[in-house]
Every structure is written in structure tokens, then in C-alpha cells.
XYZ file of C-alpha atoms in Angstrom:
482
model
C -40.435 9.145 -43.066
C -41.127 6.284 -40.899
C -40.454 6.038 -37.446
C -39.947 2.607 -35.656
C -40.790 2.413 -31.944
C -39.768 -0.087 -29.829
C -42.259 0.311 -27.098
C -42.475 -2.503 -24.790
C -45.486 -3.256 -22.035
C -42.698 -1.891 -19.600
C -42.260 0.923 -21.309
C -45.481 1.594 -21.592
C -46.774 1.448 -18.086
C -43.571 2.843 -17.054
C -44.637 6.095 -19.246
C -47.873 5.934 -18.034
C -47.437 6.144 -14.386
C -44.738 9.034 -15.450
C -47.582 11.428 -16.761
C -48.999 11.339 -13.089
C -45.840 13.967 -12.301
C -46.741 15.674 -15.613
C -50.390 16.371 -14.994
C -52.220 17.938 -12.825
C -51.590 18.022 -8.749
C -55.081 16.342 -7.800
C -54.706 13.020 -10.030
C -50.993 12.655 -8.993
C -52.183 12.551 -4.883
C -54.734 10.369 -6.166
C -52.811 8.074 -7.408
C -50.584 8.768 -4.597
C -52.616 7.972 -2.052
C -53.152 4.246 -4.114
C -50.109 4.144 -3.301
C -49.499 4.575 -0.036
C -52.132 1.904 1.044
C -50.275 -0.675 -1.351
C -46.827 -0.025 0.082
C -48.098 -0.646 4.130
C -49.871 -3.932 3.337
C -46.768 -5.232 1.039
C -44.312 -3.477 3.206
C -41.194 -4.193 0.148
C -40.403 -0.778 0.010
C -36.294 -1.012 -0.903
C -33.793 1.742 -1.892
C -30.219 2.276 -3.270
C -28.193 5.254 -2.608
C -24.998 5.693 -4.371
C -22.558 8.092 -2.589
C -19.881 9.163 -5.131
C -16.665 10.547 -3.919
C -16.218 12.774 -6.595
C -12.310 13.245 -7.967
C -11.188 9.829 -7.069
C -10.557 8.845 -3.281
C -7.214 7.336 -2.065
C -7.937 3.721 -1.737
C -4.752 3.119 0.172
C -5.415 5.382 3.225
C -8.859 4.363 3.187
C -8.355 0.530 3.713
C -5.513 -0.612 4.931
C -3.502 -3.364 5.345
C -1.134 -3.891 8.481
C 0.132 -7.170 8.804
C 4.053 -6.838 9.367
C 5.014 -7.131 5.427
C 2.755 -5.128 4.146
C 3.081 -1.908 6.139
C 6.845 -2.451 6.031
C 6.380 -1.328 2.354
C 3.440 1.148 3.334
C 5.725 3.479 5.447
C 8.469 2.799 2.900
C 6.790 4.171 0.062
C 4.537 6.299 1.533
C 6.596 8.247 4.396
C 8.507 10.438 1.852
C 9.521 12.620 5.132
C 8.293 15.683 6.990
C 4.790 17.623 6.178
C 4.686 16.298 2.799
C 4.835 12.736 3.582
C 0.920 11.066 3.118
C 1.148 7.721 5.114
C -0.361 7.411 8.176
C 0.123 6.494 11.962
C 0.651 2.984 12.370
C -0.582 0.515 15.055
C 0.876 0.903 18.312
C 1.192 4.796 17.485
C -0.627 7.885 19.320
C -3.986 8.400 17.069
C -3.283 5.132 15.180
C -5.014 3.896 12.206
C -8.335 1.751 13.584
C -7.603 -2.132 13.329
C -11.019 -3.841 11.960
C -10.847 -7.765 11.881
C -12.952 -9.251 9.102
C -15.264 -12.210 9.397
C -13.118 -14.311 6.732
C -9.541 -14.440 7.291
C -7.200 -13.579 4.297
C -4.299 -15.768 5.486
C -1.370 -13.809 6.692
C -2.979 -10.232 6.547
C -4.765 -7.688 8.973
C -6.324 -4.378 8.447
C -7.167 -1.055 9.525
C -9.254 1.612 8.730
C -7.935 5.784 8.239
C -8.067 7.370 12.100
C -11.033 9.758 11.417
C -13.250 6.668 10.408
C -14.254 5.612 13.693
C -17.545 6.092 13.268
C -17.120 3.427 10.253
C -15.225 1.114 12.016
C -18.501 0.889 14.631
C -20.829 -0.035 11.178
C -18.644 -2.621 10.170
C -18.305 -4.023 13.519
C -21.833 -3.921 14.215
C -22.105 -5.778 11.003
C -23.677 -3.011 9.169
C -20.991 -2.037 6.779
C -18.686 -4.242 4.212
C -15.755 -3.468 2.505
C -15.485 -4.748 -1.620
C -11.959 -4.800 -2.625
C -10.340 -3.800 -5.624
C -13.249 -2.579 -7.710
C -12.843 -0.971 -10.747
C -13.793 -0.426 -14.440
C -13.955 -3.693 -16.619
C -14.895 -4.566 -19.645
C -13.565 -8.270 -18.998
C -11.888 -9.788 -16.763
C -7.435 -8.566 -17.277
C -4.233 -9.948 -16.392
C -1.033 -7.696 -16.000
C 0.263 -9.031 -19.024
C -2.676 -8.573 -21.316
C -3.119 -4.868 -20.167
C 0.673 -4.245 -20.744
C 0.335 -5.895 -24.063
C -2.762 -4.653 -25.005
C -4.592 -7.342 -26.453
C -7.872 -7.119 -24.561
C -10.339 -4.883 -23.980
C -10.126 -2.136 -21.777
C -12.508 1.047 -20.702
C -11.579 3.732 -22.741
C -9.537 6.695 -21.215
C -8.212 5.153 -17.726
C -7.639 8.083 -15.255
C -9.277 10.735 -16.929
C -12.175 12.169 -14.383
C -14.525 12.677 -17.119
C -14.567 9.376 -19.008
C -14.096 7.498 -15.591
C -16.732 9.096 -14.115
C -18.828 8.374 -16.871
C -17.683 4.678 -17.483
C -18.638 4.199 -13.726
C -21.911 5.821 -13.254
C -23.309 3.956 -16.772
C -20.623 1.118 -18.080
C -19.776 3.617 -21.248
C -17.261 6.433 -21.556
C -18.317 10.159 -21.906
C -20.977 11.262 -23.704
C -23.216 8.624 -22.867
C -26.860 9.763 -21.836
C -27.938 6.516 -19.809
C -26.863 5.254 -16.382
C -27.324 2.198 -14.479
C -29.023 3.302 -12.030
C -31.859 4.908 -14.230
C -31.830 1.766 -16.207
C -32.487 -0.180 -12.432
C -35.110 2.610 -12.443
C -36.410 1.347 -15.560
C -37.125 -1.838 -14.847
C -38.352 -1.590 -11.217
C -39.810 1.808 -11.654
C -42.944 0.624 -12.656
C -44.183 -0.604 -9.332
C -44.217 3.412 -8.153
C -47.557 4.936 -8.436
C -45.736 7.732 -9.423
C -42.442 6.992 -11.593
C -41.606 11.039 -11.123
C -39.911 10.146 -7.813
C -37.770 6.191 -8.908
C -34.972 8.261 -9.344
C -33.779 11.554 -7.002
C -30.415 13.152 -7.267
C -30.042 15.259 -3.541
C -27.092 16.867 -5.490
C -25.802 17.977 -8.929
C -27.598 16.488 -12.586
C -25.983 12.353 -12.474
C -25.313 10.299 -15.267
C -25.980 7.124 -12.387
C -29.998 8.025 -12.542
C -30.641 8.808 -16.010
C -32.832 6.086 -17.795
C -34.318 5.424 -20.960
C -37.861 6.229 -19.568
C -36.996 7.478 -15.945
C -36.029 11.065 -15.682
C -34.098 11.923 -12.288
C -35.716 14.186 -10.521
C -33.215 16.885 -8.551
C -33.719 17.941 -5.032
C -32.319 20.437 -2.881
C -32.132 20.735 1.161
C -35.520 22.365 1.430
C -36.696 19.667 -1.037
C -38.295 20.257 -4.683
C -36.877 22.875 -6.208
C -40.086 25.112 -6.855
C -40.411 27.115 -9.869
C -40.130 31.005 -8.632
C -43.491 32.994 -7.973
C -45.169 29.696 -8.074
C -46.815 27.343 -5.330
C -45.964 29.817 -2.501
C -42.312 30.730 -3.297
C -43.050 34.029 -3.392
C -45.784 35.920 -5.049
C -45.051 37.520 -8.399
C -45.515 41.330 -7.534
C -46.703 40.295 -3.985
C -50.403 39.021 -5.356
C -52.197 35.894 -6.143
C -52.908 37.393 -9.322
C -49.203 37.651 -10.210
C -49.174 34.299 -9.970
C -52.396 33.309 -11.619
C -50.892 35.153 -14.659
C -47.804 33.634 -14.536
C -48.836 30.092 -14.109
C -51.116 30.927 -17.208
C -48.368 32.411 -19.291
C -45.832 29.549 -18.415
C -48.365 26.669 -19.010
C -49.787 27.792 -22.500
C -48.229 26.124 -25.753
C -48.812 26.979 -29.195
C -48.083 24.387 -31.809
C -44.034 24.055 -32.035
C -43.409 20.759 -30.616
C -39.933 22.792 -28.151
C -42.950 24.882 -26.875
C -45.040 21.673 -25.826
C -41.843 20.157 -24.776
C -41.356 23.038 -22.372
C -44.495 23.580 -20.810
C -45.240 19.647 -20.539
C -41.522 20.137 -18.215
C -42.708 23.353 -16.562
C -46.397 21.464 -15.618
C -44.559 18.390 -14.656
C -41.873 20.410 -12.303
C -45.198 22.256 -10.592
C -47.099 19.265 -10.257
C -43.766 17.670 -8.561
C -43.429 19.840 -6.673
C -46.776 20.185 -5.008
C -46.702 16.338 -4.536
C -42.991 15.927 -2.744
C -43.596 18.918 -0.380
C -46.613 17.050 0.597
C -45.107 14.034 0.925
C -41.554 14.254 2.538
C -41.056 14.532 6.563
C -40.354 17.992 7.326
C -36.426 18.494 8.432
C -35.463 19.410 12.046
C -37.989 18.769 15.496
C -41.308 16.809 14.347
C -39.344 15.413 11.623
C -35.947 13.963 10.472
C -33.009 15.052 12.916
C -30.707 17.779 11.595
C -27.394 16.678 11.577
C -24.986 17.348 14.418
C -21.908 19.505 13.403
C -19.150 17.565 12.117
C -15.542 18.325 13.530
C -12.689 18.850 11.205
C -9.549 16.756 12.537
C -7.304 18.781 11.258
C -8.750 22.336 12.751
C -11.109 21.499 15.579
C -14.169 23.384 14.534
C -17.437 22.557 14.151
C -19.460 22.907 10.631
C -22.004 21.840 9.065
C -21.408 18.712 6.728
C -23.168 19.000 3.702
C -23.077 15.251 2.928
C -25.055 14.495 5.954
C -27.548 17.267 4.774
C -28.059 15.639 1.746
C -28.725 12.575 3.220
C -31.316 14.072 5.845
C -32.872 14.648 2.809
C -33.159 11.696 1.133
C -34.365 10.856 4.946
C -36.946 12.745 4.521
C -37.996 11.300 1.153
C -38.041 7.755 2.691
C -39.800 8.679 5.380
C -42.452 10.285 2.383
C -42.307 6.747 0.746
C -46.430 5.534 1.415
C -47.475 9.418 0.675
C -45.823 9.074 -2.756
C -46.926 5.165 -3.190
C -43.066 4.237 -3.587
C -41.750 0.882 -4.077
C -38.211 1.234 -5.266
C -36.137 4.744 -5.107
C -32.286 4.908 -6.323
C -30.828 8.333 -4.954
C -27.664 9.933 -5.711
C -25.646 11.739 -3.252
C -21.813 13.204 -3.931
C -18.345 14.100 -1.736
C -16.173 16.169 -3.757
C -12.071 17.165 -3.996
C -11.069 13.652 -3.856
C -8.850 14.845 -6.509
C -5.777 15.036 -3.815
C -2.696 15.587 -5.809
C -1.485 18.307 -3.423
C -1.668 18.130 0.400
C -3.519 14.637 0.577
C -2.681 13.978 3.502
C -4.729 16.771 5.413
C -7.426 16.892 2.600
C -8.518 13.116 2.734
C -8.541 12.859 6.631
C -11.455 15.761 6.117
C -12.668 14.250 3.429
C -12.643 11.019 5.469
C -14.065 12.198 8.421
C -16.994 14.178 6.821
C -17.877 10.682 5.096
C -18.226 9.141 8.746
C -19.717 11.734 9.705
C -22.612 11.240 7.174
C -22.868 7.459 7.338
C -22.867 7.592 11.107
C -25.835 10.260 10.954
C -27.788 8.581 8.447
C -27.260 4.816 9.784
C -29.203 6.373 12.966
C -31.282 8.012 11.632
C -32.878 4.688 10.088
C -33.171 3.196 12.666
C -35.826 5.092 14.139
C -37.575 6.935 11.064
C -41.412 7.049 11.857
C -40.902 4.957 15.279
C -39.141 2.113 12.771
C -36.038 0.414 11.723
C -35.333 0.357 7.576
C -32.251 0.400 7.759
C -32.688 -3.356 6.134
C -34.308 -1.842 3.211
C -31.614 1.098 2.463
C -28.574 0.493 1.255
C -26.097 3.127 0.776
C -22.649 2.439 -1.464
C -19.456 4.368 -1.967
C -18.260 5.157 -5.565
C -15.750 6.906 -7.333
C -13.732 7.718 -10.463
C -10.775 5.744 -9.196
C -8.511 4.820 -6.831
C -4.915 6.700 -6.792
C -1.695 5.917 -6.934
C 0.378 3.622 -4.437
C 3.128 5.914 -4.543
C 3.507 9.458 -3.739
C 4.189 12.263 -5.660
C 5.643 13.914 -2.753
C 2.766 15.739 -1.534
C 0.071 13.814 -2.774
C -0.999 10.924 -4.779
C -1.987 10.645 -8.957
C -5.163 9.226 -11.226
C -5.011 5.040 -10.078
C -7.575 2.443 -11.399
C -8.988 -0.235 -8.792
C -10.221 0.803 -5.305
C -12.151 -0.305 -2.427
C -15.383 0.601 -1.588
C -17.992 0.548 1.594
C -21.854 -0.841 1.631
C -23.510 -0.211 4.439
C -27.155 -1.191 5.764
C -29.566 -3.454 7.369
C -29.151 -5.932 4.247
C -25.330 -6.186 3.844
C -23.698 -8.819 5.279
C -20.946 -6.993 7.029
C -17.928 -6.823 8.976
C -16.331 -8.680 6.306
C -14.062 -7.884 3.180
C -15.666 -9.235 -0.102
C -12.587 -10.245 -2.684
C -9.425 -10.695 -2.645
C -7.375 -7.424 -1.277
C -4.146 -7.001 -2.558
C -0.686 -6.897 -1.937
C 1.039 -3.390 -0.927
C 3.684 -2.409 -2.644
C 4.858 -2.026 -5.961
C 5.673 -4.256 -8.796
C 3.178 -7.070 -7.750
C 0.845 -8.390 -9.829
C -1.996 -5.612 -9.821
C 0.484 -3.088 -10.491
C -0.048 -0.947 -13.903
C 1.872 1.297 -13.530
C 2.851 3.510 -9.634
C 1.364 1.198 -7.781
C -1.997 2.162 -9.446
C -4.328 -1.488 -9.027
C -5.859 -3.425 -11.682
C -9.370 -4.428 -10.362
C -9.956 -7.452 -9.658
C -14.185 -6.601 -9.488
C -15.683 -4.932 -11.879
C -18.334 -1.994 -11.473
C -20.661 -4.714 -13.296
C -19.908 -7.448 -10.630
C -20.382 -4.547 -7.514
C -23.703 -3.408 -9.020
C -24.999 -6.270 -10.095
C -24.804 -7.747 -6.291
C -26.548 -4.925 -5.157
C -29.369 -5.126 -8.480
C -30.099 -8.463 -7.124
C -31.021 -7.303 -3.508
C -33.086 -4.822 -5.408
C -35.323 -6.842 -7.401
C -33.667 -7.341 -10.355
C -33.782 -10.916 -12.015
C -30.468 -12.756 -12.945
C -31.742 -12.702 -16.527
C -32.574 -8.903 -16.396
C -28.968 -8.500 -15.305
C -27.761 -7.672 -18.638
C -29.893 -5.187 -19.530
C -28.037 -2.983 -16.395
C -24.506 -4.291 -16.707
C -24.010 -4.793 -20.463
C -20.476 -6.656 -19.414
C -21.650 -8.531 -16.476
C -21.735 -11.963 -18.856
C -17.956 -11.700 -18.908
C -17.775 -12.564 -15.611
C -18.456 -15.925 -14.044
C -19.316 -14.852 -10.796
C -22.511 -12.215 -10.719
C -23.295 -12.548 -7.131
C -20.482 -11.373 -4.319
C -21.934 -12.253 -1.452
C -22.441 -9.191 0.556
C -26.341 -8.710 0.295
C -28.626 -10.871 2.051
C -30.818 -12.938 -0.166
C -33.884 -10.940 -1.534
């Protein structure tokens, strides 16, 4: 049998510096510690952080638009009547939705953002947040009349979860085993002195940060998740022996190539582990600020968010950056029950206000991690399966296509709306179907922008967004140069 291996000098440092999480503790802080001394003196440190809103958040009540015509047709549509109606207070009205004016005028139109945003409004006023309109899964660019006739390509599946989720997170439908932001990881990866922590899910396993070479690496809110019994979790049977034995028992491997597999995995998760918990700022006083409680609008109580917690902790991992000789991190964090097909209407204005909540916390806490401001190397983006449906279903919305989406960070050029936002209503020109919007953006366009501001050469483009030379325009506008 003959194997064929098509191992570039990428690949091959990039698997390289990945056996420093898969050996032993000692040469990984080594290398480390390289690191950290290259990272001060070039000072380029940059990271992505993809917030996915999990179940596919109502575009429409997120962004709006309030110009006379268009929210004529807003509360038309949208007030079906008493507690099952899912529009929102208009401008002018007690608890109102938040007016935002944009930096480039879209002639005839103004907009607002949902009432528990405020503390999103403040980041796009501050110029610290953008909004992309009408972003959505493309293979090429699509008229109304080629999707309704069906002569052009389309994603497979629109408005199943799954497929969308998929199609979004790695430009493929379900079942596919690569994402882009693992493949960004792949090319920029590299530059780490240790390419264990390129890419870090502070959530569930994500398609977004799986790469060819790059394996994500999952966190929780203490940080690594340690193996049990071992490096101080615990002692098996309350000794140091106990764990002696078991860290000799667990790192042995015969000859079958599943055993190897396992305890190379088992070595690199304990070596990982050691090297992180060294590394990251410790949560709370001395370290990265806990979160405040959040306030539910609909209740009044106090909790704790657990999207901000996430985000303390990829905090804390930036803060680690020089201890773990970083140069480029892409972290994953998630909001879930977007999927509002029944009472949307007190669901999303949680869901909303937990995701200002969040942004709020970790735009501040930026700006004063270590005694410093990188905020202008951090940028955090919304994503989701989809946007929903213009119209209600009387108590909720369904599965839509298009939406709009926030950036936020030192880098972005905000207080501004990037593309063209579209008319509300139905039967317009973006309509497919419910009011349901055909992007005008696609995925490819939205994270190829932000590739750019990442390092990413225009010719390496493609090898990210397989699509992206369908589409004339690579480049919209809402990053600062590199």
C-alpha cells in the first residue's frame, strides 16, 4: 500500500511546535518562555473570538429600522395583538427601542437597536462596535429570481440548525470535520511557540476551530480541564502514590497504534494542562474581574451570566498570552435558545440583554488587562445559524436565512452599518419566502474581512473561504488596515 502525504513546510512546523503540548511539561515552558520574550518585543499579539448565538437569533428585533415607512410595516406585521404579539416599543414610546445613527447615511432610513441593548448602543457609539447587514450563507452571489428558479447554487439544507450551523462555522454542510477558524489557525498558528493553545473553545466541541493540523483545545471556567487524580485534582486514594501509579498506568502504550493514539492524547491533555494553569491570570481579585450579575428585564433578578463567564475566561487566557509565547488565538464562545418559535418576545429580550451584558463586561475588561488597553488587538463577532422570519407565527418567529451581525473592538471601524440593510416588509426583493432575507454578504465576505485584520494574505484567502472568489468585493471595510 502506498501512502501519499502532502506535507507542506507549514505543516510541518505547524506539527512541530504542536508536539510541545504533547510532550513533556518542562520543554513546553521552555519553549514557552521563548515565547513570551518574542511576543513583548514584537508586541502583534491579535485574536478573534467568534460568539455564536446558537438556534438562530431574530435579526429583526435585533437591528432595526425606524424611519416612518418602514416601521409602518414593522408594527403591521409584527403586532399580531396582546401577549403574543413580538414587535417592539417604538420611538417616542415608554422603554423605546434605542435610536443609533450610523456614520454613513442610507438615504431615507434610521435605526434602532432592541431596548435591553443599551450597553451595545454605548460600543457602537463609542465607535467600538459595527453592525454587517444581511449576512448569510453563499455559495455565490443570488437574485430572487434565480433562488425561486433554482438555477444557481445554493448551501445545502437552508434552515435546518444542523447543516446551517455547520455551513457557517466551516463553508460546508454537516458532516464536515474542518472549520474556518481552525483553518485561520492553520495558517497563522505557526507563529505560537506552542500551537496547543491557536485554537480554544471556552464552551462546547466547535466545528469553527477545528483545522487540518490545529486541534481546539476546550476550556472550562476554572480553565484546563485536568484529567482526574492528576496534577492536583485530587489524589487517587488520597496519596501521591495513587497518582504516581496512575499517571504510569495511563501513559504506558503497547504496540496497537489506538493505544499510542490514546496515551499520546492523555500526555498531551497533562502536559496542557500544567502549561495553561501556569499561564492564564487567575479569575476574581489579583486577576481578571468576575463579572457583575446580569439583570433579567423581564424578572428583575440578578444572576450570573454565563456568557460573560466564558469570556472572563478567554480574559484570562489573553492576559496568559507572553507566558504561553502566543501570537494569534481564535476562541469560540456560544449563547444558546435562539431557537424562539414560542414566546420570542420575552426569550430574545433575555437573550438580548445577557449578550450586552457580556460585551459590555468584556469590552472593559480590555481595556485595562495587565495595566493595558488590547482591546485593538481583540476582536469579538456575533454568529449564528440564521436569521428568522419577518413574520410571526403568532407567538414567535420561524428558521429565516440572512441576518445582521455585531463586531466589536479596538480595530473595527464602528458606529457604522457595513452593507446595504434592507427593506421591512414582505414581498420585496430579499424576500424568500415569510419575510425570511436573502443575504446580501456572504459568511465568506464577513470572515474574510476579519482574516485580513488577522494576518491572512489576500492570496491565502481561498484556502479559508473556498467561495470567497465568487465575490468581487473581499474586503468590507469595517477593520482597520493591518
Amino acid at each position: 500500500m502506498t501512502i501519499t502525504s502532502h506535507f507542506s513546510r507549514r505543516r510541518f512546523l505547524g506539527s512541530m511546535l504542536g508536539l510541545a503540548g504533547s510532550t513533556a511539561a518542562p520543554f513546553a515552558l521552555n519553549l514557552a518562555a521563548m515565547g513570551q520574550a518574542a511576543a513583548q518585543s514584537a508586541d502583534d499579539y491579535k485574536a478573534l473570538v467568534c460568539l455564536f448565538m446558537a438556534g438562530g437569533n431574530d435579526t429583526f428585533n435585533t437591528v432595526l429600522a425606524t424611519d416612518t415607512p418602514s416601521w409602518s410595516e414593522y408594527l403591521r406585521l409584527r403586532n399580531t395583538g396582546g401577549n403574543d404579539s413580538i414587535h417592539l416599543p417604538g420611538v417616542g414610546e415608554t422603554g423605546g427601542v434605542l435610536p443609533i445613527v450610523p456614520a454613513t447615511a442610507q438615504a431615507g432610513r434610521s435605526f434602532a437597536l432592541h431596548p435591553s441593548l443599551a450597553p451595545v448602543k454605548d460600543l457602537f457609539d463609542g465607535g467600538r462596535a459595527a453592525i454587517v447587514a444581511n449576512v448569510g450563507t453563499l455559495i455565490q452571489p443570488v437574485t430572487l429570481a434565480q433562488y425561486k428558479a433554482g438555477n444557481v447554487a445554493l448551501p445545502p439544507k437552508l434552515f435546518s440548525h444542523n447543516d446551517q450551523q455547520s455551513t457557517w462555522q466551516s463553508g460546508l454542510p454537516e458532516g464536515a470535520s474542518v472549520g474556518w477558524g481552525g483553518r485561520l489557525g492553520d495558517l497563522l498558528g505557526t507563529g505560537n511557540a506552542n500551537a496547543t493553545f491557536t485554537a480554544i473553545s471556552a464552551a462546547s466541541n466547535a466545528l469553527f476551530l477545528s483545522g487540518r493540523q490545529v486541534r481546539q483545545f476546550q476550556v472550562g471556567q476554572a480553565g484546563a480541564v485536568p484529567i482526574r487524580n492528576i496534577g492536583g485534582s485530587g489524589y487517587l486514594f488520597g496519596t501521591t502514590q495513587g497518582e504516581t501509579a496512575l499517571r504510569d498506568i495511563i501513559s504506558t502504550a503497547g504496540d496497537d497504534m489506538m493505544e499510542q493514539e490514546h496515551v499520546a492524547t492523555v500526555q498531551r491533555a497533562i502536559s496542557s494542562q500544567s502549561v495553561l494553569s501556569g499561564a492564564m491570570l487567575a479569575a476574581g481579585a489579583g486577576g481578571v474581574p468576575n463579572p457583575p450579575p446580569y439583570v433579567n428585564p423581564n424578572t428583575g433578578a440578578s444572576s450570573v451570566n454565563q456568557l460573560a463567564v466564558q469570556l472572563q475566561t478567554v480574559a484570562r487566557i489573553i492576559g496568559g498570552r507572553g507566558a504561553l509565547g502566543a501570537k494569534r488565538q481564535v476562541f469560540y464562545v456560544t449563547l444558546g435558545s435562539f431557537d424562539t418559535h414560542d414566546r420570542q418576545k420575552e426569550l430574545h429580550g433575555d437573550l438580548m440583554a445577557r449578550l450586552a451584558h457580556a460585551l459590555a463586561y468584556f469590552d472593559a475588561t480590555l481595556a485595562t488587562l495587565q495595566g493595558a488597553d488590547v482591546r485593538p488587538q481583540v476582536t469579538t463577532f456575533t454568529a449564528s445559524d440564521f436569521g428568522r422570519t419577518f413574520s410571526s407565527n403568532g407567538d414567535g418567529t420561524d428558521h429565516g436565512w440572512g441576518a445582521h451581525h455585531f463586531v466589536v473592538g479596538g480595530a473595527v471601524k464602528g458606529r457604522d452599518i457595513y452593507g446595504a440593510f434592507p427593506v421591512t416588509g414582505l414581498g420585496h426583493a430579499l424576500d424568500v419566502g415569510s419575510g425570511a432575507l436573502l443575504p446580501t454578504t456572504s459568511v465568506d465576505q464577513y470572515g474574510a474581512t476579519l482574516a485580513k485584520w488577522f494576518g491572512v494574505a489576500d492570496s491565502q484567502l481561498a484556502d479559508v473561504f473556498p467561495n470567497i472568489g465568487n465575490f468581487s468585493q473581499r474586503d468590507l471595510g469595517f477593520m482597520t488596515a493591518t
